[in-house]
Amino acid sequence: SQQGEEDPQALSIQEGENATMNCSYKTSINNLQWYRQNSGRGLVHLILIRSNEREKHSGRLRVTLDTSKKSSSLLITASRAADTASYFCATAHTGANSKLTFGKGITLSVRP
Amino acid sequence: DTAVSQTPKYLVTQMGNDKSIKCEQNLGHDTMYWYKQDSKKFLKIMFSYNNKELIINETVPNRFSPKSPDKAHLNLHINSLELGDSAVYFCASSGWDGARGEQYFGPGTRLTVT
């Protein structure tokens, strides 16, 4: 399966701390994407990193990609209570008509 | 000015019924998708359309029939509903094909089959 697998499954931190979430996958990818889902809502795209990139930043988000280890990490710095949500990594494998394959998600709780 | 909208938001129905979920995007995207999210939050693609043409059909039972009247709309019709169809269904769109770019998701339709 190409499915990304995130870890940990759940993470609870104090407001102001950093949150690090990891994702591993099995086959070659074109890109890897991170999404956030607030309870009862749709997914919101956070950041996309292409296979030839190693690191990207967007505001308080930092994503790294290690294609040799087939892994990615999402770092949220200076977390806020509003960051409480589920976070999903999704991989797009190489090839025509590729699709996004989502992991099972990480539940992040940020305590005020 | 919602980017991707779905109706209805909630759908409660009995086994054996037929129901439809509608999706519209105003982003001008060519590619649209249907995803199913189960009770464990596992999200799996069902269908992908590019400019009204079916691109991906992810071995979904043929009780599920997507229809794209134009590239801004992708509706999902489900025949003979079963208990296992209970889930949250998300529509999404993208300006890229082949999952080469970000996808924009609708708010979801929670389907409960009793």
PDB file of N, CA and C in Angstrom, chain B residues 32-83:
ATOM      1  N   MET B  32     -12.301  17.268 -10.190  1.00  0.00           N
ATOM      2  CA  MET B  32     -13.126  17.123  -8.979  1.00  0.00           C
ATOM      3  C   MET B  32     -13.081  15.687  -8.491  1.00  0.00           C
ATOM      4  N   TYR B  33     -13.334  15.530  -7.199  1.00  0.00           N
ATOM      5  CA  TYR B  33     -13.189  14.228  -6.553  1.00  0.00           C
ATOM      6  C   TYR B  33     -14.341  13.973  -5.581  1.00  0.00           C
ATOM      7  N   TRP B  34     -14.563  12.686  -5.339  1.00  0.00           N
ATOM      8  CA  TRP B  34     -15.364  12.269  -4.191  1.00  0.00           C
ATOM      9  C   TRP B  34     -14.498  11.373  -3.316  1.00  0.00           C
ATOM     10  N   TYR B  35     -14.547  11.664  -1.996  1.00  0.00           N
ATOM     11  CA  TYR B  35     -13.857  10.869  -1.001  1.00  0.00           C
ATOM     12  C   TYR B  35     -14.882  10.365   0.016  1.00  0.00           C
ATOM     13  N   LYS B  36     -14.531   9.231   0.645  1.00  0.00           N
ATOM     14  CA  LYS B  36     -15.342   8.700   1.737  1.00  0.00           C
ATOM     15  C   LYS B  36     -14.470   8.654   2.991  1.00  0.00           C
ATOM     16  N   GLN B  37     -14.976   9.203   4.102  1.00  0.00           N
ATOM     17  CA  GLN B  37     -14.246   9.156   5.371  1.00  0.00           C
ATOM     18  C   GLN B  37     -15.055   8.313   6.349  1.00  0.00           C
ATOM     19  N   ASP B  38     -14.443   7.227   6.831  1.00  0.00           N
ATOM     20  CA  ASP B  38     -15.180   6.334   7.721  1.00  0.00           C
ATOM     21  C   ASP B  38     -15.119   6.825   9.168  1.00  0.00           C
ATOM     22  N   SER B  39     -15.687   6.024  10.045  1.00  0.00           N
ATOM     23  CA  SER B  39     -15.811   6.440  11.450  1.00  0.00           C
ATOM     24  C   SER B  39     -14.459   6.570  12.135  1.00  0.00           C
ATOM     25  N   LYS B  40     -13.431   5.958  11.571  1.00  0.00           N
ATOM     26  CA  LYS B  40     -12.078   6.078  12.132  1.00  0.00           C
ATOM     27  C   LYS B  40     -11.288   7.186  11.454  1.00  0.00           C
ATOM     28  N   LYS B  41     -11.962   8.008  10.695  1.00  0.00           N
ATOM     29  CA  LYS B  41     -11.384   9.162   9.996  1.00  0.00           C
ATOM     30  C   LYS B  41     -10.499   8.767   8.822  1.00  0.00           C
ATOM     31  N   PHE B  42     -10.531   7.511   8.424  1.00  0.00           N
ATOM     32  CA  PHE B  42      -9.741   7.105   7.271  1.00  0.00           C
ATOM     33  C   PHE B  42     -10.404   7.632   6.006  1.00  0.00           C
ATOM     34  N   LEU B  43      -9.648   8.370   5.212  1.00  0.00           N
ATOM     35  CA  LEU B  43     -10.176   9.045   4.029  1.00  0.00           C
ATOM     36  C   LEU B  43      -9.701   8.322   2.776  1.00  0.00           C
ATOM     37  N   LYS B  44     -10.638   7.924   1.931  1.00  0.00           N
ATOM     38  CA  LYS B  44     -10.269   7.156   0.744  1.00  0.00           C
ATOM     39  C   LYS B  44     -10.961   7.739  -0.479  1.00  0.00           C
ATOM     40  N   ILE B  45     -10.203   7.846  -1.553  1.00  0.00           N
ATOM     41  CA  ILE B  45     -10.771   8.393  -2.784  1.00  0.00           C
ATOM     42  C   ILE B  45     -11.754   7.391  -3.386  1.00  0.00           C
ATOM     43  N   MET B  46     -12.833   7.924  -3.947  1.00  0.00           N
ATOM     44  CA  MET B  46     -13.802   7.084  -4.641  1.00  0.00           C
ATOM     45  C   MET B  46     -13.711   7.326  -6.153  1.00  0.00           C
ATOM     46  N   PHE B  47     -13.840   8.579  -6.537  1.00  0.00           N
ATOM     47  CA  PHE B  47     -13.865   8.942  -7.953  1.00  0.00           C
ATOM     48  C   PHE B  47     -13.069  10.223  -8.182  1.00  0.00           C
ATOM     49  N   SER B  48     -12.564  10.326  -9.415  1.00  0.00           N
ATOM     50  CA  SER B  48     -11.950  11.564  -9.847  1.00  0.00           C
ATOM     51  C   SER B  48     -12.449  11.864 -11.254  1.00  0.00           C
ATOM     52  N   TYR B  49     -12.799  13.118 -11.492  1.00  0.00           N
ATOM     53  CA  TYR B  49     -13.232  13.573 -12.815  1.00  0.00           C
ATOM     54  C   TYR B  49     -12.328  14.720 -13.243  1.00  0.00           C
ATOM     55  N   ASN B  50     -11.978  14.724 -14.522  1.00  0.00           N
ATOM     56  CA  ASN B  50     -11.248  15.849 -15.089  1.00  0.00           C
ATOM     57  C   ASN B  50     -12.039  16.377 -16.275  1.00  0.00           C
ATOM     58  N   ASN B  51     -12.485  17.623 -16.162  1.00  0.00           N
ATOM     59  CA  ASN B  51     -13.270  18.236 -17.228  1.00  0.00           C
ATOM     60  C   ASN B  51     -14.410  17.329 -17.688  1.00  0.00           C
ATOM     61  N   LYS B  52     -15.153  16.851 -16.741  1.00  0.00           N
ATOM     62  CA  LYS B  52     -16.354  16.025 -16.921  1.00  0.00           C
ATOM     63  C   LYS B  52     -16.055  14.581 -17.311  1.00  0.00           C
ATOM     64  N   GLU B  53     -14.793  14.206 -17.406  1.00  0.00           N
ATOM     65  CA  GLU B  53     -14.456  12.841 -17.807  1.00  0.00           C
ATOM     66  C   GLU B  53     -13.973  12.036 -16.602  1.00  0.00           C
ATOM     67  N   LEU B  54     -14.500  10.831 -16.433  1.00  0.00           N
ATOM     68  CA  LEU B  54     -14.104   9.967 -15.324  1.00  0.00           C
ATOM     69  C   LEU B  54     -12.650   9.540 -15.493  1.00  0.00           C
ATOM     70  N   ILE B  55     -11.838   9.805 -14.474  1.00  0.00           N
ATOM     71  CA  ILE B  55     -10.422   9.460 -14.522  1.00  0.00           C
ATOM     72  C   ILE B  55     -10.121   8.302 -13.575  1.00  0.00           C
ATOM     73  N   ILE B  56     -10.639   8.367 -12.372  1.00  0.00           N
ATOM     74  CA  ILE B  56     -10.389   7.346 -11.368  1.00  0.00           C
ATOM     75  C   ILE B  56     -11.720   6.811 -10.860  1.00  0.00           C
ATOM     76  N   ASN B  57     -11.836   5.498 -10.860  1.00  0.00           N
ATOM     77  CA  ASN B  57     -12.963   4.828 -10.220  1.00  0.00           C
ATOM     78  C   ASN B  57     -12.330   3.778  -9.325  1.00  0.00           C
ATOM     79  N   GLU B  58     -12.315   4.069  -8.046  1.00  0.00           N
ATOM     80  CA  GLU B  58     -11.503   3.284  -7.120  1.00  0.00           C
ATOM     81  C   GLU B  58     -12.266   2.071  -6.603  1.00  0.00           C
ATOM     82  N   THR B  59     -12.600   1.163  -7.501  1.00  0.00           N
ATOM     83  CA  THR B  59     -13.320  -0.078  -7.179  1.00  0.00           C
ATOM     84  C   THR B  59     -14.451   0.149  -6.196  1.00  0.00           C
ATOM     85  N   VAL B  60     -15.233   1.155  -6.527  1.00  0.00           N
ATOM     86  CA  VAL B  60     -16.405   1.474  -5.726  1.00  0.00           C
ATOM     87  C   VAL B  60     -17.574   0.655  -6.274  1.00  0.00           C
ATOM     88  N   PRO B  61     -18.442   0.100  -5.392  1.00  0.00           N
ATOM     89  CA  PRO B  61     -19.599  -0.645  -5.903  1.00  0.00           C
ATOM     90  C   PRO B  61     -20.394   0.174  -6.909  1.00  0.00           C
ATOM     91  N   ASN B  62     -20.942  -0.494  -7.901  1.00  0.00           N
ATOM     92  CA  ASN B  62     -21.638   0.275  -8.934  1.00  0.00           C
ATOM     93  C   ASN B  62     -22.991   0.796  -8.477  1.00  0.00           C
ATOM     94  N   ARG B  63     -23.314   0.627  -7.193  1.00  0.00           N
ATOM     95  CA  ARG B  63     -24.458   1.345  -6.622  1.00  0.00           C
ATOM     96  C   ARG B  63     -24.155   2.832  -6.526  1.00  0.00           C
ATOM     97  N   PHE B  64     -22.864   3.180  -6.575  1.00  0.00           N
ATOM     98  CA  PHE B  64     -22.443   4.578  -6.529  1.00  0.00           C
ATOM     99  C   PHE B  64     -22.221   5.055  -7.959  1.00  0.00           C
ATOM    100  N   SER B  65     -22.916   6.083  -8.358  1.00  0.00           N
ATOM    101  CA  SER B  65     -22.740   6.594  -9.717  1.00  0.00           C
ATOM    102  C   SER B  65     -22.527   8.104  -9.664  1.00  0.00           C
ATOM    103  N   PRO B  66     -21.323   8.532 -10.003  1.00  0.00           N
ATOM    104  CA  PRO B  66     -21.057   9.971 -10.078  1.00  0.00           C
ATOM    105  C   PRO B  66     -21.565  10.522 -11.403  1.00  0.00           C
ATOM    106  N   LYS B  67     -21.929  11.798 -11.371  1.00  0.00           N
ATOM    107  CA  LYS B  67     -22.354  12.446 -12.616  1.00  0.00           C
ATOM    108  C   LYS B  67     -21.819  13.860 -12.619  1.00  0.00           C
ATOM    109  N   SER B  68     -21.212  14.237 -13.728  1.00  0.00           N
ATOM    110  CA  SER B  68     -20.640  15.571 -13.843  1.00  0.00           C
ATOM    111  C   SER B  68     -21.306  16.291 -15.008  1.00  0.00           C
ATOM    112  N   PRO B  69     -22.348  17.080 -14.743  1.00  0.00           N
ATOM    113  CA  PRO B  69     -23.036  17.778 -15.838  1.00  0.00           C
ATOM    114  C   PRO B  69     -22.172  18.859 -16.482  1.00  0.00           C
ATOM    115  N   ASP B  70     -21.289  19.436 -15.709  1.00  0.00           N
ATOM    116  CA  ASP B  70     -20.306  20.385 -16.225  1.00  0.00           C
ATOM    117  C   ASP B  70     -19.132  20.369 -15.272  1.00  0.00           C
ATOM    118  N   LYS B  71     -18.057  21.048 -15.626  1.00  0.00           N
ATOM    119  CA  LYS B  71     -16.850  20.857 -14.823  1.00  0.00           C
ATOM    120  C   LYS B  71     -16.921  21.515 -13.452  1.00  0.00           C
ATOM    121  N   ALA B  72     -17.968  22.288 -13.204  1.00  0.00           N
ATOM    122  CA  ALA B  72     -18.126  22.907 -11.890  1.00  0.00           C
ATOM    123  C   ALA B  72     -18.959  22.056 -10.934  1.00  0.00           C
ATOM    124  N   HIS B  73     -19.536  20.990 -11.433  1.00  0.00           N
ATOM    125  CA  HIS B  73     -20.430  20.169 -10.623  1.00  0.00           C
ATOM    126  C   HIS B  73     -20.058  18.699 -10.716  1.00  0.00           C
ATOM    127  N   LEU B  74     -20.098  18.045  -9.572  1.00  0.00           N
ATOM    128  CA  LEU B  74     -19.912  16.594  -9.543  1.00  0.00           C
ATOM    129  C   LEU B  74     -20.841  16.056  -8.478  1.00  0.00           C
ATOM    130  N   ASN B  75     -21.880  15.364  -8.935  1.00  0.00           N
ATOM    131  CA  ASN B  75     -22.882  14.836  -8.017  1.00  0.00           C
ATOM    132  C   ASN B  75     -22.645  13.352  -7.798  1.00  0.00           C
ATOM    133  N   LEU B  76     -23.133  12.860  -6.675  1.00  0.00           N
ATOM    134  CA  LEU B  76     -22.960  11.446  -6.340  1.00  0.00           C
ATOM    135  C   LEU B  76     -24.326  10.857  -6.041  1.00  0.00           C
ATOM    136  N   HIS B  77     -24.697   9.860  -6.814  1.00  0.00           N
ATOM    137  CA  HIS B  77     -25.967   9.184  -6.592  1.00  0.00           C
ATOM    138  C   HIS B  77     -25.683   7.785  -6.047  1.00  0.00           C
ATOM    139  N   ILE B  78     -26.412   7.436  -5.013  1.00  0.00           N
ATOM    140  CA  ILE B  78     -26.199   6.125  -4.394  1.00  0.00           C
ATOM    141  C   ILE B  78     -27.520   5.356  -4.392  1.00  0.00           C
ATOM    142  N   ASN B  79     -27.501   4.198  -5.006  1.00  0.00           N
ATOM    143  CA  ASN B  79     -28.691   3.337  -5.059  1.00  0.00           C
ATOM    144  C   ASN B  79     -28.644   2.305  -3.940  1.00  0.00           C
ATOM    145  N   SER B  80     -29.827   1.864  -3.551  1.00  0.00           N
ATOM    146  CA  SER B  80     -29.955   0.729  -2.618  1.00  0.00           C
ATOM    147  C   SER B  80     -28.991   0.864  -1.444  1.00  0.00           C
ATOM    148  N   LEU B  81     -29.140   1.917  -0.691  1.00  0.00           N
ATOM    149  CA  LEU B  81     -28.216   2.213   0.400  1.00  0.00           C
ATOM    150  C   LEU B  81     -28.108   1.073   1.398  1.00  0.00           C
ATOM    151  N   GLU B  82     -26.888   0.855   1.877  1.00  0.00           N
ATOM    152  CA  GLU B  82     -26.595  -0.188   2.858  1.00  0.00           C
ATOM    153  C   GLU B  82     -26.039   0.458   4.127  1.00  0.00           C
ATOM    154  N   LEU B  83     -26.111  -0.305   5.239  1.00  0.00           N
ATOM    155  CA  LEU B  83     -25.611   0.229   6.507  1.00  0.00           C
ATOM    156  C   LEU B  83     -24.151   0.676   6.390  1.00  0.00           C
TER     157      LEU B  83
END
